[in-house]
Amino acid sequence: MHLSQLKRGGVICRRGTDARLVNGAESTYALAKEAIEAGQKLAAVIERHGFGEAVDLERLAAEGALDVPVRHPDPAHMFLTGTGLTHLGSASARDAMHAAADTAGMTDSMKMFRMGIEGGKPKPGETGVQPEWFYKGTGINAVACGDPLVSPDCALDGGEEPEIAGFYLVGRDCRPFRIGFSLANEFSDHVTERINYLYLAHSKLRPASFGPELLVGDLPADIRGTSRILRDGKVIWEKEFLSGEKNMSHTIANLEHHHFKYALFCQPGDLHVHMFGTATLSFADGISCGEGDVFEISSPDFGLPLRNPHAREEKRETRVTAL
């Protein structure tokens, strides 16, 4: 089952090739809240609502009618976060890791990566090593398929990161509930990050795009997709990306645990969108993206591709005025 959220209100459920409006559903957020309060699975609640008019999902996506798959009605209560160094990456990188007898001379990134390899998939009942973690902002930074990913005026770069994101709604008892998974473009400033790793926090304060479809149910263990950059309608870069636990050094449960172990992130009604990392970047291949370039991320497990043009913010005044 896949869900899409209409910008004008309404939810579309796709089962196979059949895409229909969910009766009486204004938003995916409202459906998830209903499921939590009823103590039922989201799929069961949707089945109870029933299905109405058939829709052309591809046409709606092309028209820009689809929103982020789940959005909080108050963007201040929607948090965008993620984890890095969670995917296995290239075989050569892994070989180099395993060849090291100790961590002397290794960068902090490589140390963190090695920690994930050794302790990111704990045995049942145990807690694994915590991953790198970052914050991207609130719901105002959540961008729908087709809308531009805007680099701030201060940015030195804007590049894609093809990822999988989990969507979570916190119930009244402060317990987080997973709604589903979608494609994500964890848009970042890799030039700023490269200056100094302590600039990672700055480099992540950028928008991110999600969707356009939400996978309800378990995440496939072996996800294979394609990340592309198009310039003037032509592909200038293309590469396969891998995700799912088969291709990761952490379990999804371990990443979830280390996010929601903080009471700050367990406030009733809050929506969390958490990105799980990637091992594929055009920046690593020397590609510099410019305004007007289009990012495209696709995977058969998630239905329609996620496409967003790159734009740049106009210069604005940032000086603080004393009162």
mmCIF file of C-alpha atoms in Angstrom, residues 37-224:
data_model
loop_
_atom_site.group_PDB
_atom_site.id
_atom_site.type_symbol
_atom_site.label_atom_id
_atom_site.label_comp_id
_atom_site.label_asym_id
_atom_site.label_seq_id
_atom_site.Cartn_x
_atom_site.Cartn_y
_atom_site.Cartn_z
ATOM 1 C CA GLU A 37 -6.169 6.540 18.961
ATOM 2 C CA ALA A 38 -8.110 3.476 17.763
ATOM 3 C CA GLY A 39 -5.207 1.126 18.506
ATOM 4 C CA GLN A 40 -5.317 -0.169 14.935
ATOM 5 C CA LYS A 41 -2.975 -0.509 11.986
ATOM 6 C CA LEU A 42 -3.061 2.357 9.504
ATOM 7 C CA ALA A 43 -3.987 -0.015 6.668
ATOM 8 C CA ALA A 44 -7.010 -1.247 8.609
ATOM 9 C CA VAL A 45 -8.215 2.311 9.238
ATOM 10 C CA ILE A 46 -7.873 3.134 5.536
ATOM 11 C CA GLU A 47 -9.821 -0.004 4.576
ATOM 12 C CA ARG A 48 -12.571 1.056 6.970
ATOM 13 C CA HIS A 49 -12.799 4.473 5.348
ATOM 14 C CA GLY A 50 -13.150 2.843 1.954
ATOM 15 C CA PHE A 51 -12.159 4.082 -1.478
ATOM 16 C CA GLY A 52 -13.732 6.523 -3.879
ATOM 17 C CA GLU A 53 -12.818 8.083 -7.196
ATOM 18 C CA ALA A 54 -9.935 6.656 -9.228
ATOM 19 C CA VAL A 55 -7.180 9.193 -10.013
ATOM 20 C CA ASP A 56 -4.263 9.506 -12.409
ATOM 21 C CA LEU A 57 -1.354 9.685 -9.974
ATOM 22 C CA GLU A 58 1.277 10.410 -12.621
ATOM 23 C CA ARG A 59 -0.755 13.316 -13.992
ATOM 24 C CA LEU A 60 -1.243 14.763 -10.507
ATOM 25 C CA ALA A 61 2.493 14.546 -9.869
ATOM 26 C CA ALA A 62 3.259 16.241 -13.194
ATOM 27 C CA GLU A 63 0.833 19.042 -12.293
ATOM 28 C CA GLY A 64 2.519 19.589 -8.917
ATOM 29 C CA ALA A 65 -0.624 18.608 -7.030
ATOM 30 C CA LEU A 66 1.066 16.135 -4.639
ATOM 31 C CA ASP A 67 2.486 17.294 -1.323
ATOM 32 C CA VAL A 68 4.990 15.704 1.035
ATOM 33 C CA PRO A 69 3.333 12.323 1.901
ATOM 34 C CA VAL A 70 2.716 13.380 5.525
ATOM 35 C CA ARG A 71 2.689 16.963 6.749
ATOM 36 C CA HIS A 72 1.853 18.390 10.174
ATOM 37 C CA PRO A 73 -0.813 21.126 10.138
ATOM 38 C CA ASP A 74 1.608 23.257 12.199
ATOM 39 C CA PRO A 75 5.100 23.197 10.610
ATOM 40 C CA ALA A 76 6.692 24.070 13.968
ATOM 41 C CA HIS A 77 5.699 20.584 15.173
ATOM 42 C CA MET A 78 7.293 18.749 12.230
ATOM 43 C CA PHE A 79 10.984 17.915 12.688
ATOM 44 C CA LEU A 80 13.407 16.946 9.919
ATOM 45 C CA THR A 81 16.420 14.981 11.137
ATOM 46 C CA GLY A 82 18.771 12.299 9.914
ATOM 47 C CA THR A 83 21.728 10.023 10.437
ATOM 48 C CA GLY A 84 24.946 9.743 8.468
ATOM 49 C CA LEU A 85 27.682 7.132 7.951
ATOM 50 C CA THR A 86 25.060 4.374 8.156
ATOM 51 C CA HIS A 87 25.528 2.696 4.765
ATOM 52 C CA LEU A 88 28.253 0.276 3.770
ATOM 53 C CA GLY A 89 29.471 2.335 0.848
ATOM 54 C CA SER A 90 32.114 1.038 -1.534
ATOM 55 C CA ALA A 91 33.955 -2.232 -1.086
ATOM 56 C CA SER A 92 37.296 -0.405 -1.145
ATOM 57 C CA ALA A 93 36.231 1.799 1.775
ATOM 58 C CA ARG A 94 35.185 -1.256 3.759
ATOM 59 C CA ASP A 95 38.438 -3.042 2.952
ATOM 60 C CA ALA A 96 40.418 -0.034 4.112
ATOM 61 C CA MET A 97 38.415 0.003 7.323
ATOM 62 C CA HIS A 98 38.980 -3.647 8.061
ATOM 63 C CA ALA A 99 42.674 -3.448 7.245
ATOM 64 C CA ALA A 100 43.296 -0.897 9.995
ATOM 65 C CA ALA A 101 44.577 -2.523 13.159
ATOM 66 C CA ASP A 102 43.524 0.443 15.303
ATOM 67 C CA THR A 103 41.935 3.869 14.958
ATOM 68 C CA ALA A 104 45.208 5.831 15.078
ATOM 69 C CA GLY A 105 45.326 8.354 12.261
ATOM 70 C CA MET A 106 41.713 7.766 11.220
ATOM 71 C CA THR A 107 39.344 10.682 10.715
ATOM 72 C CA ASP A 108 36.366 11.028 13.026
ATOM 73 C CA SER A 109 34.151 10.093 10.065
ATOM 74 C CA MET A 110 36.005 6.837 9.526
ATOM 75 C CA LYS A 111 35.963 6.090 13.240
ATOM 76 C CA MET A 112 32.196 6.610 13.302
ATOM 77 C CA PHE A 113 31.783 4.417 10.250
ATOM 78 C CA ARG A 114 33.812 1.658 11.871
ATOM 79 C CA MET A 115 31.736 1.914 15.063
ATOM 80 C CA GLY A 116 28.612 1.322 12.981
ATOM 81 C CA ILE A 117 30.132 -1.695 11.230
ATOM 82 C CA GLU A 118 31.035 -3.222 14.588
ATOM 83 C CA GLY A 119 27.999 -2.252 16.678
ATOM 84 C CA GLY A 120 25.180 -0.897 14.523
ATOM 85 C CA LYS A 121 23.239 -4.162 14.330
ATOM 86 C CA PRO A 122 22.779 -5.285 17.946
ATOM 87 C CA LYS A 123 21.403 -8.632 19.037
ATOM 88 C CA PRO A 124 17.762 -8.746 20.239
ATOM 89 C CA GLY A 125 17.445 -7.054 23.614
ATOM 90 C CA GLU A 126 20.691 -5.129 23.240
ATOM 91 C CA THR A 127 21.318 -1.494 22.311
ATOM 92 C CA GLY A 128 23.618 -0.781 19.406
ATOM 93 C CA VAL A 129 26.117 2.029 18.984
ATOM 94 C CA GLN A 130 24.616 5.452 18.371
ATOM 95 C CA PRO A 131 25.053 6.936 14.874
ATOM 96 C CA GLU A 132 25.992 10.385 13.701
ATOM 97 C CA TRP A 133 22.884 12.599 13.949
ATOM 98 C CA PHE A 134 21.907 15.904 12.363
ATOM 99 C CA TYR A 135 19.041 18.410 12.277
ATOM 100 C CA LYS A 136 17.647 19.974 9.105
ATOM 101 C CA GLY A 137 14.863 22.126 10.472
ATOM 102 C CA THR A 138 11.098 22.131 10.883
ATOM 103 C CA GLY A 139 8.256 21.511 8.455
ATOM 104 C CA ILE A 140 8.957 24.762 6.628
ATOM 105 C CA ASN A 141 11.959 22.929 5.118
ATOM 106 C CA ALA A 142 9.859 19.973 3.900
ATOM 107 C CA VAL A 143 9.550 20.258 0.110
ATOM 108 C CA ALA A 144 7.072 18.425 -2.102
ATOM 109 C CA CYS A 145 7.918 16.620 -5.320
ATOM 110 C CA GLY A 146 8.194 19.118 -8.160
ATOM 111 C CA ASP A 147 8.834 22.141 -5.947
ATOM 112 C CA PRO A 148 12.312 23.736 -5.903
ATOM 113 C CA LEU A 149 15.029 22.913 -3.420
ATOM 114 C CA VAL A 150 16.296 26.382 -2.569
ATOM 115 C CA SER A 151 19.870 26.998 -1.438
ATOM 116 C CA PRO A 152 20.195 29.907 0.993
ATOM 117 C CA ASP A 153 22.121 32.957 -0.195
ATOM 118 C CA CYS A 154 25.048 31.973 2.062
ATOM 119 C CA ALA A 155 25.420 28.487 0.496
ATOM 120 C CA LEU A 156 28.636 27.458 -1.238
ATOM 121 C CA ASP A 157 27.025 24.452 -2.908
ATOM 122 C CA GLY A 158 23.768 22.549 -3.234
ATOM 123 C CA GLY A 159 23.826 18.826 -3.890
ATOM 124 C CA GLU A 160 21.544 15.822 -3.657
ATOM 125 C CA GLU A 161 21.642 12.925 -1.204
ATOM 126 C CA PRO A 162 19.302 10.054 -2.223
ATOM 127 C CA GLU A 163 17.893 8.507 0.933
ATOM 128 C CA ILE A 164 14.967 6.717 2.538
ATOM 129 C CA ALA A 165 13.024 8.615 5.199
ATOM 130 C CA GLY A 166 10.790 7.282 7.947
ATOM 131 C CA PHE A 167 7.702 9.237 9.073
ATOM 132 C CA TYR A 168 6.689 9.043 12.751
ATOM 133 C CA LEU A 169 3.782 10.437 14.753
ATOM 134 C CA VAL A 170 4.013 10.649 18.550
ATOM 135 C CA GLY A 171 0.907 9.428 20.384
ATOM 136 C CA ARG A 172 -0.741 10.867 23.489
ATOM 137 C CA ASP A 173 1.284 8.517 25.696
ATOM 138 C CA CYS A 174 4.538 9.926 24.241
ATOM 139 C CA ARG A 175 5.201 6.758 22.212
ATOM 140 C CA PRO A 176 6.352 7.200 18.595
ATOM 141 C CA PHE A 177 4.493 5.295 15.858
ATOM 142 C CA ARG A 178 5.957 4.702 12.413
ATOM 143 C CA ILE A 179 3.570 5.739 9.625
ATOM 144 C CA GLY A 180 5.692 4.617 6.681
ATOM 145 C CA PHE A 181 8.688 5.307 4.448
ATOM 146 C CA SER A 182 9.353 7.458 1.400
ATOM 147 C CA LEU A 183 12.110 8.535 -0.934
ATOM 148 C CA ALA A 184 14.007 11.600 0.243
ATOM 149 C CA ASN A 185 16.494 14.072 -1.144
ATOM 150 C CA GLU A 186 18.561 15.182 1.850
ATOM 151 C CA PHE A 187 19.781 18.299 0.020
ATOM 152 C CA SER A 188 23.064 19.538 1.551
ATOM 153 C CA ASP A 189 26.010 21.918 1.089
ATOM 154 C CA HIS A 190 29.000 19.617 0.633
ATOM 155 C CA VAL A 191 31.517 22.401 -0.031
ATOM 156 C CA THR A 192 30.756 23.964 3.344
ATOM 157 C CA GLU A 193 31.007 20.557 5.034
ATOM 158 C CA ARG A 194 34.367 19.895 3.361
ATOM 159 C CA ILE A 195 35.932 23.058 4.822
ATOM 160 C CA ASN A 196 35.733 21.581 8.314
ATOM 161 C CA TYR A 197 33.707 18.659 9.638
ATOM 162 C CA LEU A 198 32.478 20.903 12.448
ATOM 163 C CA TYR A 199 30.580 22.790 9.736
ATOM 164 C CA LEU A 200 28.389 19.732 9.183
ATOM 165 C CA ALA A 201 25.567 21.331 11.202
ATOM 166 C CA HIS A 202 25.637 24.414 8.951
ATOM 167 C CA SER A 203 25.741 22.319 5.779
ATOM 168 C CA LYS A 204 22.571 20.438 6.770
ATOM 169 C CA LEU A 205 20.392 23.502 7.426
ATOM 170 C CA ARG A 206 18.812 23.216 4.012
ATOM 171 C CA PRO A 207 15.422 22.037 2.708
ATOM 172 C CA ALA A 208 14.775 18.381 1.930
ATOM 173 C CA SER A 209 12.189 16.823 -0.364
ATOM 174 C CA PHE A 210 10.076 13.728 0.254
ATOM 175 C CA GLY A 211 7.737 11.424 -1.610
ATOM 176 C CA PRO A 212 5.681 11.631 -3.608
ATOM 177 C CA GLU A 213 4.464 8.227 -2.317
ATOM 178 C CA LEU A 214 4.604 6.760 1.187
ATOM 179 C CA LEU A 215 5.229 3.020 1.569
ATOM 180 C CA VAL A 216 3.046 1.647 4.378
ATOM 181 C CA GLY A 217 4.489 -1.500 5.938
ATOM 182 C CA ASP A 218 7.948 -2.954 6.387
ATOM 183 C CA LEU A 219 10.968 -1.472 4.648
ATOM 184 C CA PRO A 220 12.478 -3.872 2.076
ATOM 185 C CA ALA A 221 15.864 -5.220 3.166
ATOM 186 C CA ASP A 222 17.498 -4.585 -0.219
ATOM 187 C CA ILE A 223 16.484 -1.323 -1.887
ATOM 188 C CA ARG A 224 17.948 -0.402 -5.249
#
